[in-house]
Amino acid sequence: MKRIGQIFLWCSIALLALWQIPSLLNLLTLKSISTPFTLYSCTVHDFTALDRGDGTAFKFIDTKGNVHGEEAQPLFYASVLASKGSLPDSLEGRKISLEEIERNQVIASVRPKDVNKTKAPVYLLMESVPLRLELQDPEDALVSRKNGIAVYNMEGNSLLTDKTAALAAALDSLDFAYPAKLFSGNPSHHKAYDEGYLVTDSQDRVFQIKQVDGKIRLRHFPKADGLGVKFIQITEFENRATLGMMVDGENRLYMLTPDGEVMPTGVTYTPEKEDLLVVGDLFYYTVKTSDSDGEHFFALKSKDFSLVATYDRPYPKDWSFPGIYFTSSLDNWVKLRWRGI
Amino acid sequence: MNKMILYKEWLKTRWTVLGAAVVFAAVSFYCLLNLMKIVEIRSGAILWEAMVEKDAILLNVFRFLPALAGLLLALSQFVPEVLHKRFKLTLHLPYPQNRMVLIMLGYGLVLLTVLFAVQAGVSALVLRGPLVKELVWRIIVSLLPWYLAGWAAYIFTSALCLEPAWKKRVPILLVAAGLLYLMFISDTPEAYSLFLPWLLGYTLLSIVLVFYAVIRFKEGAQD
């Protein structure tokens, strides 16, 4: 027992050293990477990076090193340009207005930590067409179970048998394969409208569940069948151009439109490992994916999400001390992991 | 003999056990009453929303309580033994040494487990009122690392009390600090789900440190 005790104690000390010493060294040698805000320009037709310079005026530098003024991003800085009276009347061969520009400005971001976590199988369900026009806090919730999806009233924690039965009948009529795998929704009243949840079943088929006038509405997107959707994100952009974003098993990003079309984008994105930032305007969407190796930019046409241009900005080689780590910036789990050189 | 040992342990620890029970009951009562008041005044939906949208565990007040209970129980059980040299006498009783130490540790671990189980059980029962069973389960699973920290605090404090020399107490203390830090490193619900069996295995294995300390105590090891 004495020998076992000694071995246990010194092995534990070795593990502790392999954990704490690299963490401490990484903390001491950590250098932050700062990269300029970059968007695709509808006037320069290239990616332009913001250079704050001396702080007196915004400068934008394109990928060829040319320097531009605010006119390189007339849509992102539309309100500033409008206040100066220098907002162009037309762009890309069509007339534009400030209201139209603002309505079409969209932004979305997803981090690996949002994806890599154990989520509660409970999803708050809003009324999508509220009586008082403004969205209200949700009163009901969907509870995903092995053999079905139950609808509960949260106030009294009571099963809503009618809604549950109606949802089950609708799901069965569309051959929904239980259990549901992915749910994506945003049950917040701080948005213009509600589209409920995008859901995938156990065969990775895509559905939408929303509550309209107190009744559960279900919709299937057959064009997404067979893609093997492994990630889904509801968008609810103000311009209603998209319903959601999806990633298939090959890490290809698609846009799902409100009329059920699945639009390939040419963007590759690994939700488990990469950050995603989407900034869109009237003419182009700039999609940025980033991981420890660098940033990858994709410009898509807003009209059909076709790929227009790409640009890569590599980071300096990420060097961290090898050792044991229990947490990661990529997920929310505590577990033993080894990071080598 | 077993009953005699258990009775001796009870005599040493009864006030600590009763104190811990009162504190656990009071904190649990306060926390659950607070949550029920929120449900009564506002809505049960607030709790659902906090759990689903903000990753709240709702019972965060319990966080360090089990570790504190484990620490105090071990101190009340083993400090009198060491201070008054009673432990030397205990080890000379006509009873297998390892079995005696195991019964002493078993007494503490079972008491802590009962305390934790009652707290978790009562909390689950009360929270089942306003919450669906999936959310209650999520809370209970999220409490497990904290309860395990109670066991770890008890085992390592026992080893530290019985270890006769500082040159071994310091590494044990370092390992204990590291283990407890690891058990509180994240307060995300179900963050430890995959790792919990490994943590449990390591914590139970750390009982060998108590036996190691007892052997060194018996050998009269000194700095």
Coordinates of C-alpha atoms in Angstrom, one line a residue:
Chain A
M1 CA 0.0 0.0 0.0
K2 CA 2.9 2.3 0.8
R3 CA 4.3 1.8 -2.7
I4 CA 0.9 2.4 -4.3
G5 CA 0.4 5.5 -2.3
Q6 CA 3.8 6.9 -3.3
I7 CA 3.2 6.1 -7.0
F8 CA -0.3 7.7 -6.9
L9 CA 1.0 10.8 -5.2
W10 CA 4.0 11.4 -7.6
C11 CA 1.9 10.5 -10.7
S12 CA -0.7 13.1 -9.5
I13 CA 2.1 15.7 -9.0
A14 CA 3.4 14.9 -12.6
L15 CA -0.1 15.4 -14.0
L16 CA -0.5 18.6 -12.1
A17 CA 2.8 19.9 -13.4
L18 CA 1.9 18.9 -17.0
W19 CA -1.3 20.9 -16.6
Q20 CA -0.3 24.0 -14.7
I21 CA 3.2 24.7 -16.0
P22 CA 2.2 24.9 -19.7
S23 CA -0.9 26.9 -18.8
L24 CA 1.3 29.4 -16.9
L25 CA 3.9 29.6 -19.7
N26 CA 1.2 30.1 -22.3
L27 CA -0.3 32.9 -20.1
L28 CA 3.1 34.6 -19.9
T29 CA 3.9 34.3 -23.6
L30 CA 0.4 34.9 -24.9
K31 CA 0.2 37.4 -27.7
S32 CA -3.2 38.7 -29.0
I33 CA -3.8 38.8 -32.7
S34 CA -5.6 41.8 -34.0
T35 CA -6.9 41.9 -37.6
P36 CA -8.7 44.7 -39.4
F37 CA -12.4 44.6 -40.1
T38 CA -12.8 43.4 -43.6
L39 CA -15.7 43.5 -46.0
Y40 CA -16.3 43.0 -49.7
S41 CA -16.8 46.3 -51.4
C42 CA -19.5 46.8 -53.9
T43 CA -17.7 49.7 -55.5
V44 CA -14.1 48.4 -55.5
H45 CA -15.2 44.8 -56.1
D46 CA -12.5 43.5 -53.8
F47 CA -12.2 42.9 -50.1
T48 CA -11.3 46.0 -48.2
A49 CA -9.7 46.2 -44.7
L50 CA -10.4 49.1 -42.4
D51 CA -7.3 51.1 -41.5
R52 CA -8.0 53.6 -38.7
G53 CA -4.8 55.4 -39.5
D54 CA -4.5 58.5 -37.4
G55 CA -8.2 58.4 -36.4
T56 CA -9.2 61.4 -38.4
A57 CA -10.8 59.5 -41.4
F58 CA -11.6 55.9 -42.2
K59 CA -9.3 54.4 -44.8
F60 CA -9.8 51.1 -46.6
I61 CA -7.0 49.0 -48.1
D62 CA -7.9 46.4 -50.7
T63 CA -6.1 43.1 -51.2
K64 CA -3.8 44.7 -53.8
G65 CA -2.7 47.5 -51.4
N66 CA -4.7 50.3 -52.9
V67 CA -6.1 52.8 -50.4
H68 CA -9.7 54.0 -50.6
G69 CA -11.9 56.4 -48.6
E70 CA -15.4 55.7 -47.1
E71 CA -16.8 55.4 -50.6
A72 CA -15.3 51.9 -50.6
Q73 CA -18.0 50.8 -48.2
P74 CA -21.0 53.1 -49.0
L75 CA -23.5 50.6 -47.7
F76 CA -21.9 49.7 -44.4
Y77 CA -21.4 53.5 -43.7
A78 CA -24.6 54.5 -45.4
S79 CA -26.0 56.6 -42.5
V80 CA -22.7 58.4 -42.1
L81 CA -22.5 59.1 -45.9
A82 CA -26.1 60.1 -45.9
S83 CA -25.6 62.6 -43.1
K84 CA -22.7 64.1 -45.2
G85 CA -24.9 64.1 -48.3
S86 CA -22.4 61.9 -50.1
L87 CA -24.5 58.7 -50.3
P88 CA -24.6 57.6 -54.0
D89 CA -28.0 57.6 -55.7
S90 CA -27.3 54.4 -57.5
L91 CA -25.0 51.5 -57.2
E92 CA -24.4 48.3 -59.3
G93 CA -26.6 49.9 -62.0
R94 CA -29.7 50.4 -59.8
K95 CA -31.2 53.2 -57.7
I96 CA -30.8 52.8 -53.9
S97 CA -32.4 54.4 -50.9
L98 CA -31.2 54.7 -47.3
E99 CA -34.2 52.8 -46.0
E100 CA -33.6 49.9 -48.5
I101 CA -29.9 49.8 -47.5
E102 CA -30.7 49.7 -43.8
R103 CA -33.3 47.0 -44.2
N104 CA -30.9 44.8 -46.1
Q105 CA -28.0 45.1 -43.6
V106 CA -27.7 41.7 -42.0
I107 CA -25.3 40.3 -39.4
A108 CA -24.9 36.9 -37.9
S109 CA -22.2 35.1 -36.0
V110 CA -21.7 31.6 -34.6
R111 CA -18.9 30.4 -32.4
P112 CA -17.8 26.8 -31.9
K113 CA -18.7 27.2 -28.2
D114 CA -22.3 27.7 -29.3
V115 CA -22.2 24.4 -31.2
N116 CA -20.1 22.2 -28.9
K117 CA -22.2 22.1 -25.7
T118 CA -24.7 19.8 -24.1
K119 CA -28.0 21.6 -24.6
A120 CA -31.2 21.1 -22.7
P121 CA -33.7 19.4 -25.0
V122 CA -36.1 22.2 -24.2
Y123 CA -36.9 25.0 -26.7
L124 CA -39.1 28.0 -25.9
L125 CA -41.8 28.5 -28.4
M126 CA -43.0 32.0 -29.3
E127 CA -46.3 33.0 -30.9
S128 CA -45.2 34.1 -34.4
V129 CA -48.3 36.2 -35.1
P130 CA -49.0 37.9 -31.8
L131 CA -52.4 39.5 -31.2
R132 CA -50.8 42.8 -30.2
L133 CA -48.5 42.8 -33.2
E134 CA -45.3 43.1 -31.2
L135 CA -43.6 39.8 -30.3
Q136 CA -44.2 38.7 -26.7
D137 CA -42.2 36.5 -24.4
P138 CA -42.8 32.8 -25.1
E139 CA -45.4 31.0 -23.0
D140 CA -44.9 27.5 -24.4
A141 CA -42.0 25.2 -24.9
L142 CA -41.1 22.2 -27.0
V143 CA -39.5 19.3 -25.2
S144 CA -37.7 16.9 -27.5
R145 CA -37.9 13.3 -26.4
K146 CA -36.8 10.0 -27.7
N147 CA -40.2 9.2 -29.2
G148 CA -41.7 12.6 -29.8
I149 CA -41.8 16.3 -29.2
A150 CA -44.1 17.4 -26.4
V151 CA -45.5 21.0 -26.0
Y152 CA -45.6 22.4 -22.5
N153 CA -47.1 25.5 -21.0
M154 CA -44.2 26.9 -19.0
E155 CA -46.4 28.9 -16.5
G156 CA -48.0 25.8 -15.0
N157 CA -45.5 23.2 -16.3
S158 CA -48.4 21.5 -17.9
L159 CA -48.4 19.3 -20.9
L160 CA -50.6 20.8 -23.7
T161 CA -52.2 17.6 -24.9
D162 CA -54.0 19.1 -27.8
K163 CA -50.9 20.9 -29.2
T164 CA -48.7 17.9 -28.6
A165 CA -51.2 15.6 -30.4
A166 CA -51.5 18.1 -33.3
L167 CA -47.7 18.3 -33.5
A168 CA -47.3 14.5 -33.4
A169 CA -49.9 14.0 -36.1
A170 CA -48.2 16.6 -38.3
L171 CA -44.8 15.1 -37.7
D172 CA -46.1 11.6 -38.4
S173 CA -47.7 12.8 -41.6
L174 CA -44.3 14.0 -42.8
D175 CA -42.5 10.8 -41.7
F176 CA -40.5 12.7 -39.1
A177 CA -37.9 10.3 -37.7
Y178 CA -37.5 10.7 -33.9
P179 CA -35.6 11.8 -32.0
A180 CA -35.0 15.3 -33.4
K181 CA -31.3 16.0 -33.7
L182 CA -30.8 19.8 -34.1
F183 CA -33.0 22.7 -33.1
S184 CA -32.2 26.3 -34.0
G185 CA -34.3 29.2 -33.0
N186 CA -34.2 32.6 -31.3
P187 CA -37.1 32.9 -28.9
S188 CA -36.5 36.6 -28.1
H189 CA -38.8 39.5 -28.7
H190 CA -35.9 41.7 -29.7
K191 CA -36.3 40.9 -33.4
A192 CA -38.5 42.0 -36.2
Y193 CA -40.4 38.7 -36.7
D194 CA -40.4 35.0 -35.6
E195 CA -39.8 32.0 -37.7
G196 CA -39.9 29.4 -34.8
Y197 CA -37.4 26.6 -35.0
L198 CA -35.5 24.9 -37.8
V199 CA -35.3 21.3 -36.8
T200 CA -33.6 18.2 -38.2
D201 CA -34.8 14.7 -37.6
S202 CA -32.7 11.6 -37.0
Q203 CA -32.3 11.2 -40.8
D204 CA -31.0 14.8 -41.0
R205 CA -34.0 16.0 -42.9
V206 CA -34.9 19.7 -42.3
F207 CA -38.2 20.9 -40.9
Q208 CA -39.6 24.1 -39.5
I209 CA -41.8 24.3 -36.4
K210 CA -43.5 27.5 -35.5
Q211 CA -46.6 28.6 -33.6
V212 CA -49.1 30.7 -35.6
D213 CA -52.4 31.9 -33.9
G214 CA -51.9 29.4 -31.1
K215 CA -51.6 26.5 -33.5
I216 CA -48.4 24.5 -34.3
R217 CA -47.3 24.8 -37.9
L218 CA -44.9 22.3 -39.4
R219 CA -43.1 22.5 -42.7
H220 CA -40.7 20.1 -44.4
F221 CA -37.9 21.3 -46.8
P222 CA -37.6 18.4 -49.2
K223 CA -34.8 20.1 -51.2
A224 CA -32.5 19.7 -48.1
D225 CA -33.1 15.9 -48.0
G226 CA -30.0 13.9 -48.6
L227 CA -27.6 16.7 -47.7
G228 CA -26.8 15.2 -44.3
V229 CA -27.3 18.5 -42.5
K230 CA -25.1 18.6 -39.4
F231 CA -25.5 22.2 -38.5
I232 CA -28.4 24.6 -38.9
Q233 CA -28.9 28.2 -37.8
I234 CA -32.0 30.2 -38.1
T235 CA -31.3 33.7 -39.5
E236 CA -34.5 35.9 -39.1
F237 CA -32.7 38.7 -41.0
E238 CA -34.8 41.8 -41.3
N239 CA -34.8 41.6 -45.1
R240 CA -36.3 38.1 -44.9
A241 CA -34.0 36.9 -47.7
T242 CA -33.1 33.7 -45.9
L243 CA -34.7 31.4 -43.4
G244 CA -31.5 29.8 -42.2
M245 CA -28.0 28.6 -42.9
M246 CA -27.1 24.9 -43.1
V247 CA -23.9 22.9 -43.2
D248 CA -23.7 19.5 -44.7
G249 CA -21.4 16.5 -43.8
E250 CA -18.7 17.9 -46.2
N251 CA -18.7 21.2 -44.3
R252 CA -20.4 23.1 -47.3
L253 CA -22.5 26.0 -46.3
Y254 CA -26.0 26.5 -47.8
M255 CA -28.6 29.2 -47.5
L256 CA -32.2 28.1 -47.0
T257 CA -34.6 30.6 -48.4
P258 CA -38.2 31.2 -47.2
D259 CA -39.6 29.5 -50.3
G260 CA -37.7 26.3 -49.4
E261 CA -34.8 26.7 -51.9
V262 CA -31.4 25.4 -50.8
M263 CA -28.7 27.7 -52.2
P264 CA -25.2 26.4 -52.3
T265 CA -22.7 29.2 -51.4
G266 CA -19.2 27.7 -52.1
V267 CA -18.3 28.5 -48.5
T268 CA -16.6 25.8 -46.5
Y269 CA -17.2 26.1 -42.8
T270 CA -16.6 23.6 -40.0
P271 CA -19.0 24.7 -37.2
E272 CA -17.3 22.6 -34.5
K273 CA -13.9 24.3 -35.1
E274 CA -14.4 27.7 -36.8
D275 CA -16.0 31.0 -35.9
L276 CA -18.5 32.3 -38.5
L277 CA -19.3 35.9 -39.2
V278 CA -21.8 36.9 -41.9
V279 CA -22.2 40.6 -42.7
G280 CA -24.5 41.2 -45.6
D281 CA -25.8 44.2 -47.5
L282 CA -28.0 45.0 -50.5
F283 CA -25.5 43.5 -53.0
Y284 CA -23.0 41.3 -51.3
Y285 CA -22.6 39.1 -48.2
T286 CA -19.2 38.8 -46.7
V287 CA -18.7 35.5 -44.9
K288 CA -15.7 35.2 -42.6
T289 CA -14.7 31.8 -41.2
S290 CA -11.7 31.8 -38.8
D291 CA -9.8 29.3 -36.7
S292 CA -6.3 29.2 -35.2
D293 CA -4.7 29.1 -38.7
G294 CA -6.3 32.3 -40.0
E295 CA -9.3 34.0 -41.5
H296 CA -11.0 33.0 -44.7
F297 CA -13.2 35.5 -46.5
F298 CA -15.9 34.7 -49.0
A299 CA -18.0 37.2 -50.9
L300 CA -21.4 36.1 -52.1
K301 CA -23.9 37.8 -54.3
S302 CA -26.9 38.8 -52.1
K303 CA -29.3 37.9 -55.0
D304 CA -28.4 34.2 -55.3
F305 CA -25.6 33.6 -52.8
S306 CA -23.2 32.6 -55.6
L307 CA -19.5 32.9 -54.8
V308 CA -17.8 36.0 -56.2
A309 CA -14.4 36.2 -54.5
T310 CA -12.3 34.7 -51.7
Y311 CA -9.5 36.0 -49.7
D312 CA -7.3 34.3 -47.0
R313 CA -5.5 36.0 -44.2
P314 CA -3.3 33.5 -42.4
Y315 CA -2.4 34.1 -38.7
P316 CA 1.2 33.7 -37.4
K317 CA 1.9 30.1 -36.4
D318 CA 0.0 29.5 -33.1
W319 CA 2.7 28.1 -30.8
S320 CA 1.6 26.9 -27.4
F321 CA 3.5 24.8 -24.8
P322 CA 2.6 21.1 -25.0
G323 CA 0.7 19.8 -22.0
I324 CA -2.6 18.7 -20.5
Y325 CA -5.6 20.9 -20.8
F326 CA -9.1 20.4 -19.4
T327 CA -10.9 23.3 -21.1
S328 CA -10.9 24.6 -24.7
S329 CA -11.9 27.8 -26.4
L330 CA -13.8 25.6 -28.9
D331 CA -16.2 23.9 -26.5
N332 CA -17.9 24.0 -23.2
W333 CA -16.9 20.6 -21.9
V334 CA -14.4 19.8 -19.2
K335 CA -12.3 16.8 -20.2
L336 CA -8.8 15.6 -20.4
R337 CA -7.0 16.6 -23.6
W338 CA -3.4 16.7 -24.7
R339 CA -2.0 19.5 -26.8
G340 CA 1.3 18.7 -28.6
I341 CA 3.6 21.1 -30.3
Chain B
M1 CA -16.2 -3.9 17.0
N2 CA -17.5 -2.2 13.8
K3 CA -20.4 -0.7 15.8
M4 CA -17.9 0.6 18.4
I5 CA -15.8 2.2 15.8
L6 CA -18.8 3.8 14.2
Y7 CA -20.1 5.0 17.6
K8 CA -16.6 6.6 18.3
E9 CA -16.8 8.4 14.9
W10 CA -20.3 9.6 15.7
L11 CA -19.2 11.0 19.1
K12 CA -16.4 12.9 17.4
T13 CA -18.4 14.3 14.5
R14 CA -22.0 14.6 15.8
W15 CA -21.9 18.4 16.2
T16 CA -20.2 18.9 12.8
V17 CA -22.8 16.5 11.2
L18 CA -25.7 18.2 12.8
G19 CA -24.3 21.7 12.0
A20 CA -23.8 20.6 8.4
A21 CA -27.3 19.2 8.2
V22 CA -28.7 22.5 9.6
V23 CA -26.7 24.6 7.2
F24 CA -27.6 22.4 4.2
A25 CA -31.3 22.5 5.2
A26 CA -31.2 26.3 5.7
V27 CA -29.4 27.1 2.5
S28 CA -31.6 24.6 0.5
F29 CA -34.8 26.0 2.1
Y30 CA -33.7 29.6 1.4
C31 CA -32.7 28.9 -2.2
L32 CA -35.8 26.8 -3.1
L33 CA -38.1 29.2 -1.3
N34 CA -36.5 32.1 -3.3
L35 CA -37.1 30.2 -6.6
M36 CA -40.7 29.3 -5.6
K37 CA -41.4 33.0 -4.8
I38 CA -40.1 34.0 -8.3
V39 CA -42.5 31.4 -9.8
E40 CA -45.4 32.7 -7.6
I41 CA -44.8 36.4 -8.1
R42 CA -43.7 36.3 -11.8
S43 CA -44.0 33.1 -13.7
G44 CA -42.5 29.6 -13.9
A45 CA -41.5 30.6 -17.4
I46 CA -38.7 32.7 -15.9
L47 CA -37.0 29.6 -14.6
W48 CA -37.4 27.8 -17.9
E49 CA -36.0 30.8 -19.8
A50 CA -33.1 31.2 -17.3
M51 CA -32.1 27.6 -17.8
V52 CA -32.6 27.3 -21.5
E53 CA -31.4 30.7 -22.7
K54 CA -28.9 31.7 -20.1
D55 CA -27.5 28.3 -19.1
A56 CA -28.4 28.9 -15.4
I57 CA -28.3 26.0 -13.0
L58 CA -30.6 27.8 -10.5
L59 CA -28.9 26.2 -7.4
N60 CA -25.5 28.0 -7.7
V61 CA -25.7 28.8 -4.0
F62 CA -25.0 25.1 -3.3
R63 CA -21.7 25.3 -5.2
F64 CA -19.1 25.3 -2.4
L65 CA -21.3 23.8 0.3
P66 CA -20.4 20.1 -0.3
A67 CA -16.6 20.8 -0.3
L68 CA -16.9 22.8 2.9
A69 CA -18.9 20.0 4.5
G70 CA -16.3 17.4 3.4
L71 CA -13.5 19.6 4.8
L72 CA -15.1 20.2 8.2
L73 CA -16.2 16.6 8.6
A74 CA -12.7 15.3 7.9
L75 CA -11.2 17.9 10.3
S76 CA -13.7 17.0 13.1
Q77 CA -13.0 13.3 12.5
F78 CA -9.2 13.2 12.3
V79 CA -7.9 16.3 14.0
P80 CA -8.8 15.0 17.5
E81 CA -7.2 11.7 16.7
V82 CA -3.9 13.3 15.7
L83 CA -3.8 16.1 18.3
H84 CA -4.4 13.9 21.3
K85 CA -2.3 11.0 19.9
R86 CA -5.5 8.9 20.0
F87 CA -4.8 7.5 16.6
K88 CA -1.7 5.7 17.8
L89 CA -3.9 3.9 20.3
T90 CA -6.6 3.2 17.7
L91 CA -4.0 1.6 15.5
H92 CA -2.9 -0.7 18.3
L93 CA -6.5 -2.1 18.8
P94 CA -6.8 -5.8 18.1
Y95 CA -8.5 -5.1 14.8
P96 CA -7.1 -5.0 11.2
Q97 CA -5.7 -1.6 10.6
N98 CA -6.8 -1.2 7.0
R99 CA -10.4 -2.3 7.8
M100 CA -10.5 0.2 10.6
V101 CA -9.3 3.1 8.4
L102 CA -11.8 2.0 5.7
I103 CA -14.7 2.0 8.2
M104 CA -13.7 5.5 9.4
L105 CA -13.5 6.8 5.8
G106 CA -16.7 4.9 4.9
Y107 CA -18.5 6.5 7.8
G108 CA -17.6 10.0 6.5
L109 CA -18.3 9.2 2.9
V110 CA -21.7 7.6 3.6
L111 CA -22.7 10.6 5.8
L112 CA -21.7 13.0 3.1
T113 CA -23.5 11.0 0.5
V114 CA -26.7 10.9 2.6
L115 CA -26.4 14.7 3.1
F116 CA -25.9 15.3 -0.6
A117 CA -28.6 12.8 -1.7
V118 CA -31.2 14.4 0.6
Q119 CA -30.4 17.9 -0.7
A120 CA -30.4 16.8 -4.3
G121 CA -33.6 14.7 -3.8
V122 CA -35.5 17.4 -2.0
S123 CA -34.4 20.0 -4.6
A124 CA -35.5 17.7 -7.4
L125 CA -38.9 17.1 -5.8
V126 CA -39.5 20.9 -5.2
L127 CA -38.2 21.9 -8.7
R128 CA -40.3 19.2 -10.4
G129 CA -43.3 21.5 -9.6
P130 CA -42.4 24.3 -12.0
L131 CA -40.0 22.5 -14.3
V132 CA -40.2 19.7 -16.7
K133 CA -38.2 16.5 -15.8
E134 CA -35.5 17.1 -18.4
L135 CA -34.6 20.5 -16.8
V136 CA -34.6 19.0 -13.3
W137 CA -32.3 16.2 -14.5
R138 CA -30.0 18.9 -16.0
I139 CA -29.8 20.6 -12.7
I140 CA -29.0 17.4 -10.8
V141 CA -26.4 16.3 -13.2
S142 CA -24.8 19.8 -13.0
L143 CA -24.6 19.5 -9.2
L144 CA -22.7 16.2 -9.3
P145 CA -19.2 17.7 -9.7
W146 CA -19.8 19.9 -6.6
Y147 CA -20.9 16.8 -4.6
L148 CA -17.8 15.0 -5.9
A149 CA -15.8 18.0 -4.7
G150 CA -17.3 17.2 -1.2
W151 CA -15.9 13.7 -1.3
A152 CA -12.6 14.9 -2.6
A153 CA -12.3 17.6 0.1
Y154 CA -13.1 14.9 2.7
I155 CA -10.6 12.4 1.4
F156 CA -7.7 14.8 0.9
T157 CA -8.3 16.6 4.3
S158 CA -8.3 13.2 6.0
A159 CA -5.0 12.4 4.3
L160 CA -3.5 15.8 5.2
C161 CA -4.6 15.4 8.9
L162 CA -3.1 11.9 9.2
E163 CA 0.1 12.6 7.2
P164 CA 2.8 13.2 9.9
A165 CA 5.4 15.2 7.8
W166 CA 5.1 18.5 6.0
K167 CA 7.3 17.3 3.1
K168 CA 4.5 15.0 2.1
R169 CA 1.6 17.3 3.2
V170 CA 2.7 19.9 0.7
P171 CA 2.4 17.7 -2.4
I172 CA -0.9 16.3 -1.1
L173 CA -2.1 19.8 -0.6
L174 CA -1.0 20.8 -4.1
V175 CA -2.8 17.8 -5.7
A176 CA -6.0 18.6 -3.6
A177 CA -5.9 22.2 -4.7
G178 CA -5.5 21.2 -8.3
L179 CA -8.4 18.6 -8.1
L180 CA -10.8 21.0 -6.4
Y181 CA -9.9 23.8 -8.9
L182 CA -10.7 21.4 -11.7
M183 CA -14.0 20.5 -10.1
F184 CA -15.0 24.2 -10.1
I185 CA -13.4 25.3 -13.4
S186 CA -16.7 25.5 -15.2
D187 CA -20.2 26.3 -14.2
T188 CA -21.7 25.5 -17.6
P189 CA -24.6 23.0 -17.1
E190 CA -23.5 19.4 -17.9
A191 CA -20.0 20.5 -18.7
Y192 CA -18.6 17.5 -16.8
S193 CA -20.9 14.9 -18.2
L194 CA -18.2 13.1 -20.2
F195 CA -15.5 13.6 -17.6
L196 CA -17.4 12.8 -14.4
P197 CA -16.7 9.0 -14.4
W198 CA -12.9 9.8 -14.7
L199 CA -13.1 12.3 -11.9
L200 CA -15.1 9.9 -9.7
G201 CA -12.5 7.1 -10.4
Y202 CA -9.6 9.4 -9.5
T203 CA -11.3 10.7 -6.4
L204 CA -12.0 7.2 -5.1
L205 CA -8.5 6.1 -6.0
S206 CA -7.2 9.0 -3.9
I207 CA -8.2 7.0 -0.8
V208 CA -4.8 5.3 -1.1
L209 CA -3.3 8.6 0.1
V210 CA -5.1 8.1 3.4
F211 CA -3.7 4.6 3.8
Y212 CA -0.3 5.9 2.7
A213 CA -0.5 8.6 5.4
V214 CA -1.6 6.0 8.0
I215 CA 1.4 3.8 7.2
R216 CA 3.7 6.8 7.5
F217 CA 2.0 7.8 10.8
K218 CA 2.5 4.3 12.2
E219 CA 6.2 4.3 11.1
G220 CA 6.7 7.6 12.9
A221 CA 7.8 9.5 9.8
Q222 CA 9.0 13.1 10.6
D223 CA 10.3 16.1 8.7

